[in-house]
Coordinates of C-alpha atoms in Angstrom, one line a residue:
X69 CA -11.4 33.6 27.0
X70 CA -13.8 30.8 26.6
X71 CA -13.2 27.4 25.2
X72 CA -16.3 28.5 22.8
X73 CA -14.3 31.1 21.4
X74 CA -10.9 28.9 21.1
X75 CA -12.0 25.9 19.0
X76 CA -14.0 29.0 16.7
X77 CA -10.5 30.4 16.4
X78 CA -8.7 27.2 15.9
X79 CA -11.2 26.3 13.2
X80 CA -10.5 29.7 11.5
X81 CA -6.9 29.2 11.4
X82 CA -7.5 25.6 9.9
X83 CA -10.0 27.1 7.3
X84 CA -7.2 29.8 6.1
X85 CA -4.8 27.1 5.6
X86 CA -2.5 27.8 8.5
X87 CA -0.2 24.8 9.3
X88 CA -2.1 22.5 12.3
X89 CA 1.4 22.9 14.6
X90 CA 1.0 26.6 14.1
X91 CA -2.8 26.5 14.9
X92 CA -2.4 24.2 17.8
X93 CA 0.1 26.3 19.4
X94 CA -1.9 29.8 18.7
X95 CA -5.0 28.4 20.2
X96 CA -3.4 27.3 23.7
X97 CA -1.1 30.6 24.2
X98 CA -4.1 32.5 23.3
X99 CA -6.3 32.4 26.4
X100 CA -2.9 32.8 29.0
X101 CA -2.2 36.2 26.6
X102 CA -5.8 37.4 27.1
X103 CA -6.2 36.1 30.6
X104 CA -3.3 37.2 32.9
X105 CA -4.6 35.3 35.7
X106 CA -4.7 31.7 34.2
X107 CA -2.5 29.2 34.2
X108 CA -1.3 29.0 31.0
X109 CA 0.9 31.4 30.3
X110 CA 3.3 31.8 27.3
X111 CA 6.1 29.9 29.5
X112 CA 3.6 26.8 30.5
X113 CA 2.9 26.4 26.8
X114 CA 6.4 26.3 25.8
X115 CA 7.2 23.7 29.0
X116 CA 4.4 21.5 27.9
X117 CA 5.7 21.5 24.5
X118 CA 8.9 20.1 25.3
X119 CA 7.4 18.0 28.4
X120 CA 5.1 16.5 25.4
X121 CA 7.9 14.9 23.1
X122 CA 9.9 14.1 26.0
X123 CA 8.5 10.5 26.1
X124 CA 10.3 7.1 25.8
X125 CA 7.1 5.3 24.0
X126 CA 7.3 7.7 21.2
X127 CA 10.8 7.0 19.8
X128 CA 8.8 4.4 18.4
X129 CA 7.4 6.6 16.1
X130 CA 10.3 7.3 14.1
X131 CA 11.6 4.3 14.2
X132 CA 8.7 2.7 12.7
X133 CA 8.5 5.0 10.1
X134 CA 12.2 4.9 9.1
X135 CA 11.5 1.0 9.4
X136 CA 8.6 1.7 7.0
X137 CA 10.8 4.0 4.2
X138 CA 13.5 1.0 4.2
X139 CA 10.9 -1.6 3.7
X140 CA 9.5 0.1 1.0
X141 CA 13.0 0.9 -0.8
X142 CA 14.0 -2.9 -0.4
X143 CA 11.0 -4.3 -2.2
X144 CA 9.1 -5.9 0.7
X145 CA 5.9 -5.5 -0.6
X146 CA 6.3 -7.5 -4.0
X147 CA 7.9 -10.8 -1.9
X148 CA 4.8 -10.4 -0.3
X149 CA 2.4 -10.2 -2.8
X150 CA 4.1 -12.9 -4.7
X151 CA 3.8 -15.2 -1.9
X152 CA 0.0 -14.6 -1.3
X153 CA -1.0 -14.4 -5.0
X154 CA 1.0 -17.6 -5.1
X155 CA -1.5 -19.8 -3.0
X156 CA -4.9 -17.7 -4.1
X157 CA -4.1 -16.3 -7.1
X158 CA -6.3 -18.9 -9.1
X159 CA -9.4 -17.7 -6.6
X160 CA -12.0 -15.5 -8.1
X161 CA -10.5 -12.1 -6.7
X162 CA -7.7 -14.3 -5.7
X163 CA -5.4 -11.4 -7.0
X164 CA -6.9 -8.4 -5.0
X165 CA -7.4 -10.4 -1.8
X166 CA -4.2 -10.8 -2.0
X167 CA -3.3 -7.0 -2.3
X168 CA -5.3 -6.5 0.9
X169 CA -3.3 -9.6 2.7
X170 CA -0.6 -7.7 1.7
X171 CA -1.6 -4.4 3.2
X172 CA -2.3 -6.5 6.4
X173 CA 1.4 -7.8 6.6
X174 CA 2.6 -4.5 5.3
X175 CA 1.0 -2.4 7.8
X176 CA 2.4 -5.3 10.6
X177 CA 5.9 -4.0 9.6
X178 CA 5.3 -0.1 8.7
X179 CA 2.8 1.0 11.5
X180 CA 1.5 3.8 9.3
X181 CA -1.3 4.4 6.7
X182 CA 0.8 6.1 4.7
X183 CA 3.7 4.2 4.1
X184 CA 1.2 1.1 3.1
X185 CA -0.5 2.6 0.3
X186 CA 3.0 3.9 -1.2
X187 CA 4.6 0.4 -0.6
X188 CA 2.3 -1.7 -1.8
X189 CA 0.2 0.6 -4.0
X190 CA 2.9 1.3 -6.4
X191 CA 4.0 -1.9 -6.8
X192 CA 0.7 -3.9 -7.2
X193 CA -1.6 -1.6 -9.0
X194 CA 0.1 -1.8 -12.5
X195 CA 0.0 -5.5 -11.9
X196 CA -3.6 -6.0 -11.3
X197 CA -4.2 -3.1 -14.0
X198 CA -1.8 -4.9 -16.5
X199 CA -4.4 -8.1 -15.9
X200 CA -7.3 -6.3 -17.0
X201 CA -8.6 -5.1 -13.6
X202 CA -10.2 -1.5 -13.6
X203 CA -7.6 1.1 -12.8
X204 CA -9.7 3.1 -10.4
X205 CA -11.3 0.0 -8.6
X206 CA -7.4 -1.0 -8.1
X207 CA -6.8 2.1 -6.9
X208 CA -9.7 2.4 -4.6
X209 CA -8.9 -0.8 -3.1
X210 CA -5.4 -0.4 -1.9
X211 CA -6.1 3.2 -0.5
X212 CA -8.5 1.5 1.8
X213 CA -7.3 -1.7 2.2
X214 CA -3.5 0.7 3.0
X215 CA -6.0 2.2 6.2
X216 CA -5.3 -1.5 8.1
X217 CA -1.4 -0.3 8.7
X218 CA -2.9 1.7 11.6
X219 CA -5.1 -0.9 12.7
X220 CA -3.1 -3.8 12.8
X221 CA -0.2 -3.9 14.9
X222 CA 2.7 -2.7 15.5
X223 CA 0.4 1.1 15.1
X224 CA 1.8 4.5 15.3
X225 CA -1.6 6.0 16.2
X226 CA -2.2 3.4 18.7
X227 CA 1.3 4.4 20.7
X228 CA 0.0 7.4 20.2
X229 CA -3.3 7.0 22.0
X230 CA -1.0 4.7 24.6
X231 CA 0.9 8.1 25.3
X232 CA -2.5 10.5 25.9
X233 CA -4.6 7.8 27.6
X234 CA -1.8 5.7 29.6
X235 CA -3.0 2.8 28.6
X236 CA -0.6 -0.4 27.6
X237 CA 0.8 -0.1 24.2
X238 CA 1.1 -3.4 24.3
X239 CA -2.4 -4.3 24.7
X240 CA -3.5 -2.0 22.6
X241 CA -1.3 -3.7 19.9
X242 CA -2.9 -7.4 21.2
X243 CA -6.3 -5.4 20.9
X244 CA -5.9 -4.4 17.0
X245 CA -5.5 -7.6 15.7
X246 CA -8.9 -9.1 15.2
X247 CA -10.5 -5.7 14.2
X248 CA -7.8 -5.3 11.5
X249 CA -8.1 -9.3 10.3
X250 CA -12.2 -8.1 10.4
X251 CA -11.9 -5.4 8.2
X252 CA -9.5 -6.9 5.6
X253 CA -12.3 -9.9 5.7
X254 CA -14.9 -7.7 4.9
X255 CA -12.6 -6.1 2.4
X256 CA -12.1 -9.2 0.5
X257 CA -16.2 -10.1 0.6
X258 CA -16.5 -6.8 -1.4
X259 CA -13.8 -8.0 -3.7
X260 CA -15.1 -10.8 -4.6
X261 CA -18.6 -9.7 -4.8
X262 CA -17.8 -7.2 -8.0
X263 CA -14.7 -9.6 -9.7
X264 CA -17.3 -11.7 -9.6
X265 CA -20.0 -9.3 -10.8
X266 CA -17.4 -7.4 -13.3
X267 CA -16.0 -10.3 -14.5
X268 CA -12.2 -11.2 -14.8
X269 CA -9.6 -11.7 -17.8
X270 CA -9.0 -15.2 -17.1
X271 CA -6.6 -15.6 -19.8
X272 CA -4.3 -12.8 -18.2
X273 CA -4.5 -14.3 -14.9
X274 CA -3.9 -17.4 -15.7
X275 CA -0.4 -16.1 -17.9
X276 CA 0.6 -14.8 -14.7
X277 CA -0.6 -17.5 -12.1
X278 CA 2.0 -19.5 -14.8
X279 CA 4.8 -17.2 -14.7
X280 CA 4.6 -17.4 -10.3
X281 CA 3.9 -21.4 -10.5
X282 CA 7.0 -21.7 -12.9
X283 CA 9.6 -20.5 -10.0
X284 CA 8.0 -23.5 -7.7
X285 CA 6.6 -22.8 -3.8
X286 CA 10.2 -23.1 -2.6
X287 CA 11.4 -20.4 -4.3
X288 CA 8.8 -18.2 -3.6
X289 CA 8.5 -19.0 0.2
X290 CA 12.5 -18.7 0.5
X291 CA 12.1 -14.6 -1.2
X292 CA 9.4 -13.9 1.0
X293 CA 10.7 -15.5 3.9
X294 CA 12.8 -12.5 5.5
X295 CA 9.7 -10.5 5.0
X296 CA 7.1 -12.9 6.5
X297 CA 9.5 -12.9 9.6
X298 CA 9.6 -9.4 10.2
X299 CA 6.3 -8.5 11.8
X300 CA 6.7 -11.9 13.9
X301 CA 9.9 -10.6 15.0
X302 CA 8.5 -7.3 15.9
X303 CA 5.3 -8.7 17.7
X304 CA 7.1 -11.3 18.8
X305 CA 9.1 -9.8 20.8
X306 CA 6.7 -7.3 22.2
X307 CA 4.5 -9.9 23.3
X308 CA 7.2 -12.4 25.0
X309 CA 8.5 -9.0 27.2
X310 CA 11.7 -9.6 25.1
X311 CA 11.4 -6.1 24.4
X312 CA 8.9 -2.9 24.8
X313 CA 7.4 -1.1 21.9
X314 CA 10.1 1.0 21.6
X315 CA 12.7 -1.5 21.6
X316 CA 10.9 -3.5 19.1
X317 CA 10.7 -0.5 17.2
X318 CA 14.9 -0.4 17.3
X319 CA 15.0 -4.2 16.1
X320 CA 12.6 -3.5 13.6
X321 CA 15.0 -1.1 12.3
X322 CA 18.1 -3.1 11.8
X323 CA 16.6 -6.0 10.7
X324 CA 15.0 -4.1 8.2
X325 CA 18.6 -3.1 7.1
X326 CA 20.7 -5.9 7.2
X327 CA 17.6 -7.9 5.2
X328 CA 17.5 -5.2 2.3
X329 CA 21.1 -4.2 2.5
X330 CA 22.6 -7.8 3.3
X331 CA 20.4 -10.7 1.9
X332 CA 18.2 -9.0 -0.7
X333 CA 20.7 -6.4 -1.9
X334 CA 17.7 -3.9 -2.9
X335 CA 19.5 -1.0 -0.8
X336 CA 22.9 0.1 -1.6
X337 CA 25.1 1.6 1.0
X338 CA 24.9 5.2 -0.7
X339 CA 21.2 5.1 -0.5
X340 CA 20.9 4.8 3.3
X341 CA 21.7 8.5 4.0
X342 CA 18.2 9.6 1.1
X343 CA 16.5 7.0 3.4
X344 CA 17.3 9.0 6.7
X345 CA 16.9 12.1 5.5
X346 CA 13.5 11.4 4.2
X347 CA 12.4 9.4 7.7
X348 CA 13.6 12.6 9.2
X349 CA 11.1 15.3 6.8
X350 CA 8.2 12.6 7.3
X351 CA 9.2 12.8 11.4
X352 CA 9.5 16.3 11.7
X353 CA 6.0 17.8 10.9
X354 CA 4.7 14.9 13.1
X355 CA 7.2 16.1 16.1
X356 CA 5.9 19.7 15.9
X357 CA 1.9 18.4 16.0
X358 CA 3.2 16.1 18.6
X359 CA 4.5 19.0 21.0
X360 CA 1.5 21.6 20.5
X361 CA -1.2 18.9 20.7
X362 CA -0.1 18.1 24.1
X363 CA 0.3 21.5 25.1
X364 CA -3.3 22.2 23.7
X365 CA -4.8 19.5 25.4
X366 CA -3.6 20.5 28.8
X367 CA -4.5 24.2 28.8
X368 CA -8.2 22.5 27.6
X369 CA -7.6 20.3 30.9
X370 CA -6.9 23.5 32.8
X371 CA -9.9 25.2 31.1
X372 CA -11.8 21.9 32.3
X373 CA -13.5 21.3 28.8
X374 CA -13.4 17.7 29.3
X375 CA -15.0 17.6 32.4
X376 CA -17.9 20.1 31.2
X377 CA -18.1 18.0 27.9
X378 CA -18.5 14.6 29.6
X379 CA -20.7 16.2 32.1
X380 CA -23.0 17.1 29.2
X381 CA -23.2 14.1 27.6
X382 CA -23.9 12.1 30.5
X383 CA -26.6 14.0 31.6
X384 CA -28.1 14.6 27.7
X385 CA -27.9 11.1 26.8
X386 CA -28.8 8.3 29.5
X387 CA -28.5 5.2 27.0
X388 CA -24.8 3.7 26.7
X389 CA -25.7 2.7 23.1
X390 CA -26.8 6.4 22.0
X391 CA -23.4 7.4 23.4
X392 CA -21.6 5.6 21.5
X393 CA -23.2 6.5 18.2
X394 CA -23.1 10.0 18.8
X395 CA -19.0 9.5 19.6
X396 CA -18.9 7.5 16.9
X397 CA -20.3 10.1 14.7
X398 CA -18.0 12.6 16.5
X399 CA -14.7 10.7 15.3
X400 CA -15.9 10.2 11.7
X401 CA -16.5 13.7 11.2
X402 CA -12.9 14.6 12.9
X403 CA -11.3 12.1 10.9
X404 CA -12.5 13.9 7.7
X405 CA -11.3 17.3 8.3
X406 CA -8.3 16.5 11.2
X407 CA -5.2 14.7 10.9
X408 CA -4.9 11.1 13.2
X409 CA -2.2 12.2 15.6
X410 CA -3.8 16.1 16.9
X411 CA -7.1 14.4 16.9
X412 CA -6.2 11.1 19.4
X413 CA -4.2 13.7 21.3
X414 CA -6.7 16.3 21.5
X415 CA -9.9 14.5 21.7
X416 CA -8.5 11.6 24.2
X417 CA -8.2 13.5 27.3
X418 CA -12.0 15.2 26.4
X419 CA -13.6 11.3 25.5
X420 CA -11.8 9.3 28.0
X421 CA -14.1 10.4 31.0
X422 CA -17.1 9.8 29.2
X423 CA -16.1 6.2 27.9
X424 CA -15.2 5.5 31.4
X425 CA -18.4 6.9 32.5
X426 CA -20.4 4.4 30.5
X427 CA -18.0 1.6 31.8
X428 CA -16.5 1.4 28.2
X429 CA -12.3 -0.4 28.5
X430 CA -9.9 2.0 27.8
X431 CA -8.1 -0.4 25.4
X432 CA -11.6 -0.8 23.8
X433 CA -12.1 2.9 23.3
X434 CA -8.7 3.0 21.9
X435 CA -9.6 0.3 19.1
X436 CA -12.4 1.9 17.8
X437 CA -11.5 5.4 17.9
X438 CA -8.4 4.6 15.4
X439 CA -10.8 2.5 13.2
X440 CA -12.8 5.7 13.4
X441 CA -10.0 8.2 12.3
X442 CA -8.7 5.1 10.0
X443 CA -12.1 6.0 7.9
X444 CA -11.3 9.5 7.8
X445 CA -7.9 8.4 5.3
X446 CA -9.8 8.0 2.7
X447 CA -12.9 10.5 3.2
X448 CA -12.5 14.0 1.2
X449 CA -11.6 16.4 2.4
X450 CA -8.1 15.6 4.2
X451 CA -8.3 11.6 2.7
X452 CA -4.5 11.3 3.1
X453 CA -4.9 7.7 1.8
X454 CA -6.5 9.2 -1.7
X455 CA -4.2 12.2 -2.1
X456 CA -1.5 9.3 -2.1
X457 CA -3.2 6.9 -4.5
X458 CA -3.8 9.8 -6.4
X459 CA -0.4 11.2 -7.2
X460 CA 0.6 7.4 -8.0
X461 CA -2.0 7.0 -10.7
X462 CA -2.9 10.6 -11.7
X463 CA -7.0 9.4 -11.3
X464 CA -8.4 12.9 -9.8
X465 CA -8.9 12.5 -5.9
X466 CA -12.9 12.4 -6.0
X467 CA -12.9 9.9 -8.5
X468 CA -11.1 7.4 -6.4
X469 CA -13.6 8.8 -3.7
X470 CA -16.4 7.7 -5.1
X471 CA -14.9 4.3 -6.1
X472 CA -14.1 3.6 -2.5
X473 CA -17.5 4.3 -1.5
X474 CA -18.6 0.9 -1.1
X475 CA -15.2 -0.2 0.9
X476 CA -15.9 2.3 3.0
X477 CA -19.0 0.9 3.8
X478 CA -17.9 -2.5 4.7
X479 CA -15.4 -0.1 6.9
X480 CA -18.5 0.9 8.9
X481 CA -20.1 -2.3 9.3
X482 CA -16.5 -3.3 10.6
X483 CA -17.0 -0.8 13.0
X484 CA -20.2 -1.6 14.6
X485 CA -19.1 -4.8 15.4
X486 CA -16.2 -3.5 17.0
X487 CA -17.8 -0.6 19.0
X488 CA -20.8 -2.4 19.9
X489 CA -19.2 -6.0 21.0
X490 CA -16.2 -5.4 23.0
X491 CA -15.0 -9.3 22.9
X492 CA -13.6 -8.4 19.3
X493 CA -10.7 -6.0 20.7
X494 CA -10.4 -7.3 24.5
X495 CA -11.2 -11.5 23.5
X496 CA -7.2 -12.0 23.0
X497 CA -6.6 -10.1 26.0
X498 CA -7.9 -12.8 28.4

């Protein structure tokens, strides 16, 4: 069986609705069924599977996300908010910058998407709405501003790509930081570009800036203290070799429990088994993609698309800079109809030789290709980012769409700085 006639197949299945795990795992028993002689058989598939999830780095994974759910039940993201609308508040767009700092320092504790647009969208859009901001332009922004929790570290699709590539998660993480503090820059331009434009309820704003004032910087700072510290407990002690990704992921964890539970008192006791079981349904799904991307993505090794892919390339296209638009243009498309985790794992293995072909880092590749599938959270049609914003604020899916257009935008100007100057991912690497 051809790799032709594979991907047609796995496209099918995806096009008739059949679950990606399922899909996956058709596609690579498939050609060992029809083949007798090839390597894959049935057995290798199953092997590969299990070899797949068998992997230290990715216990990060659901500890982030569990770290994530608790987080979001102990009212993280309002201390946040509070803190940053605090100091800029007063700014024009002082009050929507500061819901896209807050999706920064959000996404610095959750490592998912997901997670960010839930936290902080449902807590900060009736706010802003409540002050006479535009309901869907609200809504717009956190969706894409909730897209930085995979770009700025710690990043569950960058341990991800760590696992396919074998690069440093760890640098990786280092790597994310600038391109996620460059998009949430451009973010904020936009912002202020149409508060300014639109205008602002002054009045409102300036009830509320009041009401924040009135509880003094002290008080403020001391709520949003546990909260400012947990990313730079996380980070920090990746980054000292305290502890691996992993391990960090553990700490995150319990310190994320003991803060809600202990100090803030947001979480009781009988909640904590709801917040488990739910880490463990969000888990699940991604365990089962996990296990037959990796088994897909070695029987395409052994059917050596990758090679015959990057040997294409390199010999269609001679100019490094034409390479990377058309990878570029690749990803985008992938990120709008494929789901972040399959796609790094499927597509790494097949882009990796070319990237390295054109003398691209490893760590640099990894940067932009997340940026790249970043996008595809809040492009129709998969926009996981929109389908969430969406079923918060009951504003129909394309309608947010269209509203997030121009974010988007500044998303893709974000990106060719990153693809096209490597300094912006590697410069805090040394």
């Amino acid at each position: 069986m051809s790799a032709g006639v594979v991907f047609i197949i796995f496209f099918l299945c995806l096009v008739c609705a059949v679950p990606i795990s399922i899909s996956l795992g058709i596609v690579s028993i498939l050609p060992g069924a029809f083949d007798p002689s090839f390597t894959a058989s049935a057995s290798y598939v199953i092997r590969s599977m299990f070899g797949g999830i068998d992997s230290f780095p990715l216990l990060a994974v659901p500890m982030f996300i569990l770290s994530g759910l608790i987080m979001a039940r102990g009212g993280i993201s309002k201390r946040l908010f509070d803190l940053f609308a605090y100091f800029i508040g007063g700014l024009p767009a002082g009050l929507p910058c500061a819901v896209i700092i807050t999706c920064l320092f959000y996404g610095a504790i959750s490592g998912s998407g997901i997670a960010t647009v839930a936290a902080v969208g449902s807590m900060t859009i009736p706010i802003l709405v409540n002050l006479g901001y535009d309901k869907t332009f609200c809504t717009a922004l956190v969706a894409v501003a909730g897209a930085l929790g995979v770009i700025i570290p710690p990043s569950i699709p960058f341990i991800i790509f760590g696992m396919a590539s074998g690069a440093s998660v760890s640098d990786i993480f280092i790597a994310g930081i600038i391109p996620g503090c460059l998009i949430a820059f451009l973010l904020m331009i936009y912002a202020v570009f149409i508060c300014i434009k639109q205008g602002e309820d002054k009045e409102k704003i300036g009830a509320e800036m009041k009401r924040l004032r009135d509880r003094g910087l002290i008080r403020v700072f001391c709520d949003s203290f546990f909260a400012l510290m947990s990313p730079v407990i996380i980070l920090g002690c990746i980054y000292s070799g305290v502890a691996s990704p992993t391990e960090a992921a553990v700490i995150s964890v319990f310190y994320s429990l003991i803060i809600s539970v202990f100090v803030y008192k947001t979480i009781k006791a009988r909640e904590i088994y709801s917040i488990l079981s739910e880490a463990i349904k969000t888990y699940a799904p991604i365990l089962f993609i996990l296990a037959a991307s990796t088994a897909f993505s070695r029987v395409l090794t052994l059917m050596q698309v990758p090679q015959t892919i990057s040997g294409w390339i390199l010999s269609t296209f001679s100019s490094k800079i034409i390479i990377l638009i058309v990878v570029n243009l690749f990803l985008l498309v992938v990120g709008m109809i494929m789901d972040t985790t399959p796609a790094i794992l499927i597509l790494t293995p097949i882009l990796m030789p070319i990237m390295t072909g054109i003398g691209v880092d490893p760590i640099h590749f990894g940067v932009f290709m997340v940026v790249n599938l970043a996008i595809g959270f809040v492009t129709p049609p998969i926009g996981v980012n929109l389908f969430v914003a969406s079923s918060m604020t009951e504003i129909p899916m394309m309608e947010i769409a269209r509203r997030a257009l121009p974010l988007i935008v500044f998303n893709l100007i974000a990106l060719v700085f990153i693809t096209f100057i490597p300094q912006i991912s590697l410069a805090l690497l040394g």
